[in-house]
């Protein structure tokens, strides 16, 4: 994670696939995972592979809108 | 010991409640019990830590009592028949959540708005739960000012001991009648055992919840079994009745509350005529003093149930006697009040019709 | 790196039973965050409603006492009067507070009971399957307004918060929403202010929170958040409806 300002951890088993976080992320860093979780939803996931100019800033907007408290946010 | 004072029944309940440690009262005006609400307004103002709320409805009043009981206070509300109907949802919640509270019903004529005269039309409602679900309320039916003073304290003790709503079932006559009373000494609230189940904030312990929603049928069944075990203990421990001149009697009148006062007068009259008649007066209506009545039926085959309704407690009498005796009924509904002479006439007729004079 | 956002202390480790995109759990979280920030977790007592949020006690980790449908304000009154130094809040849906419990709510406000009321407005009865609530918008379809709510047949929406603002005992009433990051932050500030108002013993406060119900609105969660912005706020404008408290510390 060297060089990054922030990062998030999404608990896929808490996610209900509302995707409000995807809508909220200013840098489009969240996507839809292609495997169902145990609740039966396609959970959101953090797309770490994104390029440099679209880095996570740890703004926590995704966590703020997440109805299921599935996202933890880390910042430098 | 306190001195003897002359007081109206409704006010006796109020004074006795404060002395029993009641510190929360919510009520709504309805005749014939307004003096109780007024008395609580004055008394709570004069009692440190006391709260009086004139609620916007009977429904709000019982729900405030729910909140106060959750917080651990000795809490009470009072009303009269139509208002008690409105409280039933809350009483069901009190039973389900196992919260102690005292509810006073000064019964009046009904159904509907009825009138404001004394009646006993709410026996079914009081003893069968009244609200929804599989539960019981303890029902106490005093018949004198002194008994009101004593039993109001008992009501609070039962409520706390069994964590169950307790109903004091009076009527317009009990409420309005003035009688000399000696009050028990006030209790020291700080001496009461702590209510560890109450909601006081999760300080130094995990949070807790008082609820009645049990979506899992197995959990709901568990609660119902638990309540049932408690009700069985209550039914064993607290049934109470007065027996008056029953030892040699061939016939006993069975009546409670105001009706029992009238019946006692009638029993005295027919005794003067040489009839061997007694009185059996249930003081707890739930649990019903079935065993006491059952024992009486060993030497008695005739019972006359007198109620100020068209026959409600008579069902409990029949259930208690299990067909072993003849159960007769006389009732006057609608807030009419029988006289002792009227009941004496009924007793006399029945006594001779059943050839009871030959039994001796 | 350090953790800057995590499950608040007063939110239990549990999976919410709410549908995807439901606003209830966001509001639960905000309440738990504020309780933690104000340091009142050991003296707060909540009163959950009947309705979707009936299980709020499975999530918010403070003492809770369940009220019969609509009677939250009355039960909270009893709790608060006996425990005046505690913080008492009721959590109520729109059917609970604005239909069956209207009388209890108006009179608690008028008495100036020192309680915090959180009124979740999702314009329908959620748990029972999407029937018309007193807050359902004109023209909005529900299972009991199949052609849309019709003023002649079904009456117009009830503006409960505005009604409560008239009550003399209410001191702070604000309408917010949890449909966007900005509105969620504002809602949290409103919840904070409501609790602080109570801590200062100033009187009755209420936060009405517009909250998405995607399933009963037959929308995706994202559509539901947009519908609040585009449609719902026209009937229920987001604003401070009454504030005699002003700035408050503590």
XYZ file of C-alpha atoms in Angstrom:
686
model
C 0.000 0.000 0.000
C 3.044 2.222 -0.187
C 2.249 5.627 -1.631
C -1.475 5.311 -1.112
C -3.384 7.819 1.012
C -6.128 5.482 1.993
C -7.724 2.117 1.603
C -10.904 0.296 2.460
C -11.844 -3.202 3.503
C -15.272 -4.426 2.484
C -16.679 -7.333 4.459
C -18.239 -9.268 1.613
C -20.363 -11.352 3.964
C -22.079 -8.271 5.390
C -22.763 -6.723 1.977
C -26.308 -6.919 0.599
C -25.437 -5.599 -2.829
C -27.209 -2.259 -2.683
C -24.205 -0.665 -4.425
C -24.743 2.721 -2.826
C -20.990 2.698 -2.183
C -20.283 2.326 -5.891
C -22.466 5.366 -6.521
C -20.749 7.266 -3.711
C -17.073 6.606 -4.460
C -15.664 9.747 -6.101
C -12.890 7.708 -7.750
C -14.947 4.742 -8.973
C -12.825 2.326 -6.979
C -15.596 -0.081 -5.999
C -16.983 -2.786 -8.243
C -19.328 -5.755 -8.124
C -17.764 -9.086 -7.263
C -18.770 -11.950 -9.528
C -19.379 -14.549 -6.828
C -22.411 -14.713 -4.550
C -21.843 -14.282 -0.827
C -23.567 -16.391 1.812
C -26.494 -13.976 2.013
C -27.056 -14.559 -1.689
C -25.878 -11.223 -3.019
C -23.100 -10.226 -5.403
C -21.109 -8.116 -2.945
C -19.255 -4.906 -3.619
C -15.470 -5.129 -3.660
C -12.559 -2.716 -3.567
C -10.810 -2.611 -6.936
C -7.237 -2.327 -5.773
C -5.904 -2.835 -9.282
C -6.875 0.708 -10.289
C -4.285 3.010 -11.729
C -2.401 5.757 -9.953
C -4.570 8.786 -10.751
C -7.580 7.082 -9.219
C -6.351 6.226 -5.771
C -8.391 5.804 -2.621
C -8.087 8.907 -0.486
C -9.731 7.352 2.543
C -12.564 9.873 2.312
C -14.938 7.292 3.879
C -17.905 8.360 1.782
C -18.531 4.726 0.843
C -18.654 3.722 4.504
C -20.876 6.656 5.326
C -23.571 5.550 2.890
C -23.206 1.809 3.502
C -26.404 0.629 5.230
C -24.740 -2.554 6.433
C -21.585 -1.196 8.074
C -19.646 -3.504 5.766
C -16.805 -1.077 5.048
C -13.841 -0.131 7.192
C -11.703 2.789 6.089
C -7.994 3.385 6.699
C -6.088 6.594 6.087
C -2.480 7.713 6.460
C -49.889 2.718 64.056
C -51.709 5.495 62.252
C -54.893 6.953 63.617
C -58.338 6.177 62.343
C -59.545 8.492 59.569
C -62.821 8.772 57.667
C -62.172 8.577 53.961
C -63.719 7.872 50.571
C -62.715 4.591 48.905
C -60.992 6.157 45.906
C -58.891 8.353 48.181
C -58.068 5.402 50.380
C -56.523 3.710 47.348
C -54.470 6.828 46.637
C -53.192 7.252 50.172
C -52.505 3.528 50.524
C -50.642 3.505 47.198
C -48.306 6.310 48.269
C -47.689 4.503 51.552
C -46.960 1.337 49.561
C -44.198 3.166 47.710
C -46.061 4.096 44.536
C -44.072 6.910 42.964
C -45.566 7.082 39.504
C -49.172 7.612 38.612
C -50.708 8.409 35.229
C -54.432 8.741 34.743
C -57.246 10.255 32.759
C -60.518 11.648 34.105
C -63.495 9.309 34.166
C -66.329 9.006 36.656
C -66.721 7.452 39.229
C -63.003 7.439 40.095
C -61.878 11.043 39.569
C -61.118 11.568 43.259
C -58.358 8.993 42.946
C -56.682 10.845 40.077
C -57.078 14.127 41.950
C -55.750 12.598 45.138
C -52.681 11.291 43.267
C -52.059 14.743 41.774
C -51.922 16.246 45.263
C -50.062 13.379 46.887
C -47.364 12.999 44.243
C -46.642 16.722 44.434
C -46.125 16.325 48.158
C -44.008 13.168 47.840
C -40.293 13.484 47.059
C -39.534 11.555 43.874
C -43.222 11.251 43.068
C -44.537 11.773 39.544
C -48.079 12.514 38.478
C -49.011 12.776 34.820
C -52.494 13.583 33.589
C -52.327 11.638 30.360
C -54.042 12.492 27.082
C -55.852 9.154 27.119
C -56.224 5.912 29.013
C -53.977 4.359 26.404
C -51.217 6.893 27.026
C -51.611 6.470 30.800
C -51.060 2.705 30.764
C -48.116 3.112 28.389
C -46.522 5.676 30.691
C -46.946 3.113 33.442
C -45.147 0.586 31.215
C -42.218 3.006 30.898
C -42.167 3.788 34.618
C -42.315 0.077 35.469
C -39.423 -0.611 33.061
C -37.459 2.022 34.952
C -38.183 0.168 38.190
C -40.753 2.435 39.849
C -43.827 1.237 41.699
C -46.384 2.538 39.217
C -50.153 2.756 39.080
C -52.959 3.879 36.830
C -56.681 3.908 37.439
C -59.858 4.216 35.460
C -63.404 2.988 35.145
C -64.838 0.372 32.788
C -64.662 2.035 29.319
C -61.232 3.401 30.163
C -60.057 -0.006 31.318
C -61.089 -1.401 27.931
C -58.702 1.099 26.351
C -55.885 -0.008 28.611
C -56.089 -3.666 27.662
C -53.355 -3.596 25.022
C -50.983 -2.121 27.585
C -51.991 -4.654 30.238
C -51.232 -7.454 27.780
C -47.784 -5.918 27.217
C -47.196 -5.627 30.979
C -48.028 -9.320 31.325
C -45.817 -10.348 28.404
C -42.909 -8.172 29.478
C -43.355 -9.301 33.097
C -43.608 -5.780 34.419
C -45.143 -5.006 37.804
C -47.946 -2.439 37.869
C -51.202 -1.789 39.683
C -54.348 -0.951 37.739
C -57.503 0.153 39.512
C -60.892 -0.398 37.896
C -63.771 1.389 39.610
C -66.434 -0.446 37.627
C -69.530 1.266 36.294
C -72.617 0.119 34.401
C -72.072 -1.096 30.848
C -71.611 -2.203 28.093
C -70.726 0.811 25.985
C -70.613 4.117 27.756
C -73.167 2.702 30.206
C -73.646 4.800 33.275
C -71.720 5.807 36.358
C -73.526 3.559 38.837
C -71.816 0.635 40.617
C -71.687 -2.559 38.598
C -69.730 -5.781 38.377
C -69.967 -6.147 34.625
C -66.195 -6.309 34.113
C -65.565 -9.607 35.915
C -64.888 -11.499 32.707
C -62.640 -8.743 31.407
C -60.685 -8.609 34.661
C -60.261 -12.319 35.308
C -59.945 -13.603 31.747
C -57.100 -11.283 30.872
C -59.112 -8.671 29.025
C -56.495 -8.099 26.383
C -55.044 -10.386 23.753
C -52.871 -13.405 24.342
C -52.338 -16.181 26.819
C -51.904 -14.370 30.125
C -53.380 -13.703 33.547
C -53.684 -10.672 35.774
C -53.967 -10.929 39.529
C -57.376 -9.523 40.525
C -58.158 -8.264 44.013
C -61.694 -7.316 45.043
C -61.815 -5.494 48.397
C -65.170 -4.773 50.016
C -64.439 -2.179 52.695
C -62.371 0.914 53.199
C -60.041 -0.943 55.540
C -59.596 -3.786 53.093
C -58.868 -1.269 50.313
C -56.143 0.240 52.483
C -54.614 -3.142 53.259
C -55.045 -4.764 49.860
C -53.659 -1.810 47.910
C -50.367 -2.497 49.651
C -50.759 -6.200 48.923
C -51.373 -5.323 45.265
C -48.005 -3.578 44.974
C -46.287 -6.433 46.809
C -47.806 -9.056 44.510
C -46.960 -6.981 41.436
C -43.289 -6.804 42.411
C -43.045 -10.344 43.737
C -44.551 -11.977 40.665
C -43.595 -9.254 38.160
C -47.166 -9.184 36.956
C -49.917 -6.587 36.565
C -52.371 -6.547 39.464
C -55.907 -5.277 39.090
C -57.838 -3.807 41.996
C -61.447 -4.381 41.064
C -63.780 -1.968 42.823
C -67.010 -0.303 41.766
C -68.701 3.048 42.106
C -70.026 2.109 45.541
C -66.622 1.021 46.899
C -65.083 4.133 45.400
C -67.559 6.640 46.744
C -68.365 5.170 50.155
C -66.730 6.856 53.152
C -65.559 4.583 55.938
C -63.181 4.746 58.878
C -59.748 3.434 57.946
C -56.464 2.813 59.712
C -53.607 2.967 57.211
C -50.537 0.770 57.425
C -47.310 2.699 58.049
C -45.534 3.957 54.919
C -42.784 1.706 53.653
C -39.204 2.811 53.159
C -38.681 2.466 49.399
C -34.954 2.073 49.809
C -35.604 -1.122 51.744
C -37.222 -2.785 48.717
C -35.085 -5.375 46.943
C -33.376 -3.920 43.846
C -35.102 -4.656 40.557
C -32.144 -6.096 38.730
C -34.209 -6.604 35.590
C -35.139 -2.922 35.246
C -33.724 -0.562 32.640
C -31.310 1.879 34.243
C -28.712 2.175 31.482
C -26.005 -0.355 30.678
C -23.420 0.872 33.185
C -20.967 -1.835 34.191
C -23.088 -4.553 32.619
C -24.194 -5.632 29.139
C -27.197 -3.823 27.682
C -30.556 -5.460 28.080
C -33.945 -5.316 26.503
C -37.475 -5.692 27.786
C -39.597 -7.011 24.961
C -42.578 -9.111 24.036
C -41.883 -9.777 20.355
C -40.795 -13.378 19.931
C -40.857 -14.221 16.243
C -39.518 -17.707 16.832
C -42.521 -19.875 17.839
C -40.278 -21.968 20.078
C -39.223 -18.851 21.982
C -42.834 -17.685 22.228
C -43.823 -21.083 23.545
C -40.994 -20.865 26.063
C -42.330 -17.524 27.347
C -45.862 -18.893 27.545
C -44.646 -21.913 29.502
C -42.661 -19.663 31.801
C -45.686 -17.446 32.402
C -47.831 -20.495 32.974
C -45.437 -21.852 35.602
C -45.594 -18.468 37.324
C -49.397 -18.400 37.169
C -49.524 -21.868 38.741
C -47.351 -20.640 41.622
C -49.589 -17.592 42.044
C -52.681 -19.809 41.954
C -51.188 -21.895 44.740
C -49.927 -19.055 46.905
C -52.435 -16.232 47.017
C -56.094 -17.265 46.698
C -58.018 -15.595 49.466
C -61.621 -15.672 50.623
C -63.702 -14.727 53.627
C -66.122 -17.219 55.101
C -68.980 -15.869 57.179
C -71.266 -18.183 59.154
C -70.619 -21.089 56.848
C -69.808 -23.756 59.453
C -73.389 -24.924 60.030
C -74.886 -23.511 56.851
C -76.940 -25.484 54.341
C -76.665 -22.723 51.810
C -73.953 -20.189 51.138
C -74.302 -16.998 49.192
C -71.239 -16.324 47.041
C -70.546 -12.683 46.286
C -67.610 -10.281 46.126
C -67.042 -6.563 46.589
C -70.145 -4.421 46.988
C -72.410 -7.394 46.271
C -70.845 -9.199 49.235
C -71.648 -6.254 51.530
C -75.280 -6.469 50.472
C -75.266 -10.254 50.738
C -73.861 -10.130 54.259
C -76.770 -7.951 55.324
C -79.124 -10.452 53.745
C -77.444 -13.385 55.513
C -77.878 -11.615 58.863
C -81.578 -11.090 58.132
C -82.278 -14.703 57.190
C -80.247 -15.935 60.161
C -82.630 -13.969 62.362
C -85.411 -15.975 60.708
C -83.581 -19.175 61.646
C -82.238 -20.075 58.206
C -78.807 -21.684 58.211
C -77.176 -19.552 55.570
C -73.600 -18.286 55.252
C -71.512 -16.152 52.954
C -68.468 -17.065 50.903
C -66.647 -13.966 49.698
C -63.739 -14.332 47.257
C -61.162 -11.588 47.885
C -58.912 -12.659 45.021
C -60.932 -13.174 41.836
C -57.916 -14.458 39.970
C -56.623 -16.723 41.212
C -60.106 -17.820 42.263
C -60.260 -19.379 45.750
C -61.452 -22.649 44.240
C -59.950 -24.942 46.847
C -61.598 -23.048 49.706
C -64.937 -23.210 47.910
C -64.439 -26.840 47.067
C -63.872 -27.633 50.743
C -67.082 -25.865 51.628
C -68.979 -28.100 49.228
C -68.114 -31.112 51.398
C -70.909 -30.217 53.766
C -72.954 -27.949 51.554
C -74.934 -28.778 48.457
C -76.478 -25.418 47.642
C -74.885 -22.172 46.600
C -76.459 -18.927 45.528
C -74.216 -16.679 43.476
C -75.184 -13.041 43.655
C -73.544 -10.599 41.274
C -74.252 -7.127 39.986
C -74.261 -8.494 36.447
C -76.095 -11.232 34.576
C -73.791 -14.053 35.615
C -70.031 -13.962 35.233
C -68.335 -15.161 38.434
C -70.945 -17.923 38.525
C -68.843 -19.676 35.876
C -65.842 -19.790 38.211
C -68.077 -21.125 40.968
C -69.282 -23.937 38.709
C -65.737 -24.677 37.598
C -64.611 -24.833 41.226
C -67.438 -27.103 42.335
C -67.178 -29.407 39.325
C -70.832 -30.346 39.433
C -70.775 -31.457 43.082
C -73.359 -28.928 44.235
C -76.340 -27.012 42.976
C -75.368 -23.546 41.858
C -78.111 -20.935 41.696
C -77.765 -17.429 40.418
C -79.305 -14.063 41.064
C -78.058 -10.928 39.367
C -78.955 -7.296 38.877
C -77.100 -5.564 36.034
C -76.824 -2.067 34.668
C -75.815 -0.264 37.836
C -78.913 -1.108 39.833
C -78.207 -1.915 43.463
C -80.065 -4.670 45.274
C -81.029 -4.227 48.912
C -80.283 -6.778 51.632
C -84.059 -7.332 51.947
C -84.307 -8.202 48.269
C -81.477 -10.727 48.545
C -82.942 -12.080 51.783
C -86.185 -12.756 49.906
C -84.307 -14.599 47.161
C -82.438 -16.659 49.776
C -85.634 -17.449 51.627
C -87.426 -18.648 48.516
C -84.487 -20.772 47.419
C -83.993 -22.212 50.909
C -87.522 -23.513 51.074
C -87.722 -24.587 47.453
C -84.683 -26.791 48.027
C -86.212 -28.112 51.291
C -83.084 -27.094 53.179
C -84.951 -26.637 56.454
C -85.342 -30.455 56.519
C -81.552 -30.967 56.370
C -81.040 -29.987 59.991
C -2.409 3.740 8.218
C -5.023 4.125 10.856
C -8.610 3.083 10.964
C -10.831 6.100 10.374
C -14.143 4.386 9.944
C -15.380 1.295 11.702
C -18.432 -0.187 13.339
C -19.267 2.090 16.267
C -18.977 0.782 19.808
C -22.717 0.854 20.475
C -23.664 -1.129 17.375
C -23.729 -4.872 18.026
C -21.851 -7.318 15.808
C -24.886 -8.497 13.884
C -26.067 -8.715 10.296
C -29.001 -6.330 9.853
C -32.249 -7.983 8.852
C -33.139 -4.956 6.749
C -33.520 -5.168 2.978
C -30.670 -3.962 0.735
C -30.493 -0.174 0.624
C -32.791 0.349 3.628
C -32.182 3.538 5.571
C -32.974 2.105 9.002
C -29.545 0.605 9.507
C -27.812 3.849 8.505
C -29.879 5.654 11.133
C -29.128 2.941 13.711
C -25.433 3.442 13.003
C -25.681 7.228 13.300
C -27.482 6.949 16.645
C -24.808 4.518 17.892
C -22.042 6.866 16.716
C -23.572 9.865 18.446
C -24.139 7.927 21.683
C -20.448 6.979 21.616
C -19.252 10.490 20.808
C -21.372 12.052 23.558
C -20.297 9.387 26.039
C -23.872 8.590 27.064
C -23.971 4.855 26.324
C -24.270 3.867 29.965
C -27.268 6.053 30.643
C -29.230 5.874 27.422
C -32.494 3.952 27.138
C -34.123 3.425 23.753
C -37.737 2.680 22.927
C -38.068 0.764 19.653
C -41.346 0.690 17.705
C -43.526 -1.906 16.060
C -42.609 -2.145 12.397
C -39.405 -2.909 10.509
C -37.276 -1.385 13.268
C -38.917 -3.462 16.001
C -35.638 -5.385 16.223
C -33.578 -2.211 16.759
C -32.572 -3.701 20.106
C -30.726 -6.432 18.230
C -28.425 -3.751 16.865
C -28.176 -0.668 19.081
C -26.258 -1.740 22.155
C -27.976 0.220 24.926
C -30.861 -0.670 27.248
C -34.088 -0.904 25.270
C -37.733 -1.206 26.260
C -40.192 -2.187 23.553
C -43.369 -0.107 23.235
C -46.726 -1.151 21.833
C -47.379 0.163 18.315
C -47.476 3.952 18.358
C -46.945 4.379 22.087
C -43.241 5.184 22.029
C -43.643 8.727 23.312
C -45.808 7.571 26.235
C -43.447 4.763 27.240
C -40.508 7.167 26.894
C -42.390 9.639 29.103
C -42.710 7.028 31.853
C -39.016 6.102 31.600
C -37.789 9.683 31.543
C -39.974 10.844 34.434
C -38.644 8.071 36.638
C -35.050 8.472 35.401
C -34.696 12.206 34.707
C -30.899 12.020 34.516
C -30.945 9.343 31.843
C -31.171 9.891 28.098
C -34.342 8.453 26.619
C -35.106 8.219 22.930
C -37.896 6.670 20.941
C -37.399 5.362 17.439
C -40.581 5.323 15.408
C -41.732 4.766 11.859
C -44.232 6.963 10.056
C -47.222 4.682 10.627
C -46.256 4.244 14.261
C -45.808 7.930 15.017
C -48.087 9.712 12.555
C -51.112 7.383 12.473
C -51.695 5.117 15.457
C -49.481 7.103 17.825
C -50.355 10.659 16.817
C -52.011 11.534 20.108
C -49.154 10.230 22.268
C -46.618 12.095 20.153
C -48.413 15.447 20.061
C -49.030 15.417 23.796
C -45.492 14.370 24.679
C -44.305 17.292 22.545
C -46.804 19.638 24.115
C -45.776 18.613 27.618
C -42.229 19.338 26.599
C -41.063 15.898 27.666
C -37.294 15.935 27.676
C -36.931 13.069 25.213
C -35.466 12.604 21.739
C -37.745 11.207 19.071
C -36.424 9.810 15.809
C -39.176 9.668 13.249
C -38.298 7.562 10.224
C -40.372 8.578 7.226
C -40.298 6.133 4.334
C -43.732 7.044 3.022
C -45.209 3.587 3.560
C -45.862 0.787 6.033
C -42.726 -1.244 5.389
C -42.971 -4.362 7.497
C -46.595 -5.122 6.651
C -45.795 -4.981 2.954
C -46.082 -1.459 1.609
C -49.526 -0.149 2.494
C -50.349 3.562 2.481
C -48.928 5.421 5.465
C -50.069 8.859 6.621
C -46.886 10.086 4.940
C -47.474 8.443 1.537
C -47.233 11.064 -1.198
C -50.173 12.066 -3.346
C -50.094 9.898 -6.435
C -47.721 7.404 -4.832
C -48.708 3.798 -5.387
C -48.982 1.477 -2.432
C -50.770 -1.818 -1.882
C -53.778 0.057 -0.514
C -53.623 2.942 -2.988
C -53.376 0.882 -6.174
C -53.999 3.822 -8.483
C -51.840 6.165 -6.443
C -52.826 8.087 -3.322
C -55.879 10.136 -4.090
C -56.599 13.138 -1.892
C -60.378 12.665 -2.046
C -60.286 8.987 -1.209
C -57.169 8.692 0.915
C -56.533 12.201 2.294
C -53.371 14.200 1.748
C -50.100 13.392 3.555
C -49.930 14.439 7.195
C -47.138 16.882 8.010
C -46.579 15.663 11.529
C -43.351 17.531 12.155
C -44.974 20.841 11.224
C -47.877 20.017 13.533
C -45.460 19.224 16.354
C -43.678 22.516 15.823
C -46.866 24.286 16.916
C -46.818 22.451 20.238
C -45.428 24.772 22.894
C -43.218 22.176 24.539
C -41.243 21.269 21.407
C -37.933 23.094 21.125
C -36.128 21.520 18.204
C -37.554 19.781 15.151
C -35.605 19.152 11.971
C -36.281 17.140 8.838
C -33.308 15.434 7.264
C -32.656 12.452 4.993
C -30.193 9.585 4.688
C -30.087 9.379 0.907
C -26.711 11.016 0.244
C -23.375 11.527 2.004
C -24.221 15.167 2.637
C -27.670 14.408 4.045
C -26.323 11.584 6.179
C -23.810 13.985 7.755
C -26.606 16.495 8.357
C -28.754 13.785 9.919
C -25.956 12.906 12.294
C -25.642 16.544 13.313
C -29.395 16.681 13.917
C -29.312 13.513 16.051
C -26.423 15.022 18.011
C -28.328 18.225 18.558
C -31.413 16.336 19.686
C -29.437 14.390 22.300
C -27.654 17.531 23.450
C -30.986 19.303 23.761
C -32.118 16.528 26.050
C -28.871 16.515 28.020
C -29.406 20.206 28.657
C -32.981 19.463 29.741
C -34.446 21.925 27.274
C -37.504 19.973 26.168
C -38.935 17.849 23.403
C -36.936 17.378 20.232
C -37.569 15.332 17.126
C -35.654 14.503 13.989
C -37.744 13.386 11.033
C -35.558 11.369 8.717
C -36.564 10.609 5.127
C -35.386 7.084 4.581
C -35.388 4.901 1.484
C -37.564 1.779 1.267
C -36.440 0.406 -2.102
C -38.390 -2.850 -1.872
C -41.788 -1.292 -1.215
C -41.072 1.591 -3.567
C -40.191 -1.035 -6.201
C -36.897 0.646 -7.008
C -33.238 -0.197 -6.841
C -31.452 1.249 -3.791
C -29.752 3.854 -5.958
C -33.072 4.835 -7.604
C -34.625 5.117 -4.157
C -32.010 7.605 -2.974
C -32.618 9.672 -6.101
C -36.402 9.511 -5.635
C -36.008 11.148 -2.237
C -34.104 14.041 -3.857
C -36.321 14.363 -6.905
C -39.770 13.699 -5.465
C -40.076 13.140 -1.751
C -38.472 16.405 -0.635
C -41.106 18.341 -2.573
C -43.672 17.171 -0.050
C -41.224 16.996 2.844
C -38.665 19.769 2.410
C -35.446 19.200 4.329
C -35.137 21.986 6.859
C -35.046 23.026 10.450
C -38.739 23.267 11.247
C -38.387 24.658 14.738
C -35.374 25.644 16.774
C -35.565 27.601 19.971
C -32.388 25.914 21.173
C -29.829 27.594 18.942
C -26.192 26.668 19.332
C -25.653 24.055 21.955
C -22.533 22.616 23.561
C -22.058 19.818 26.008
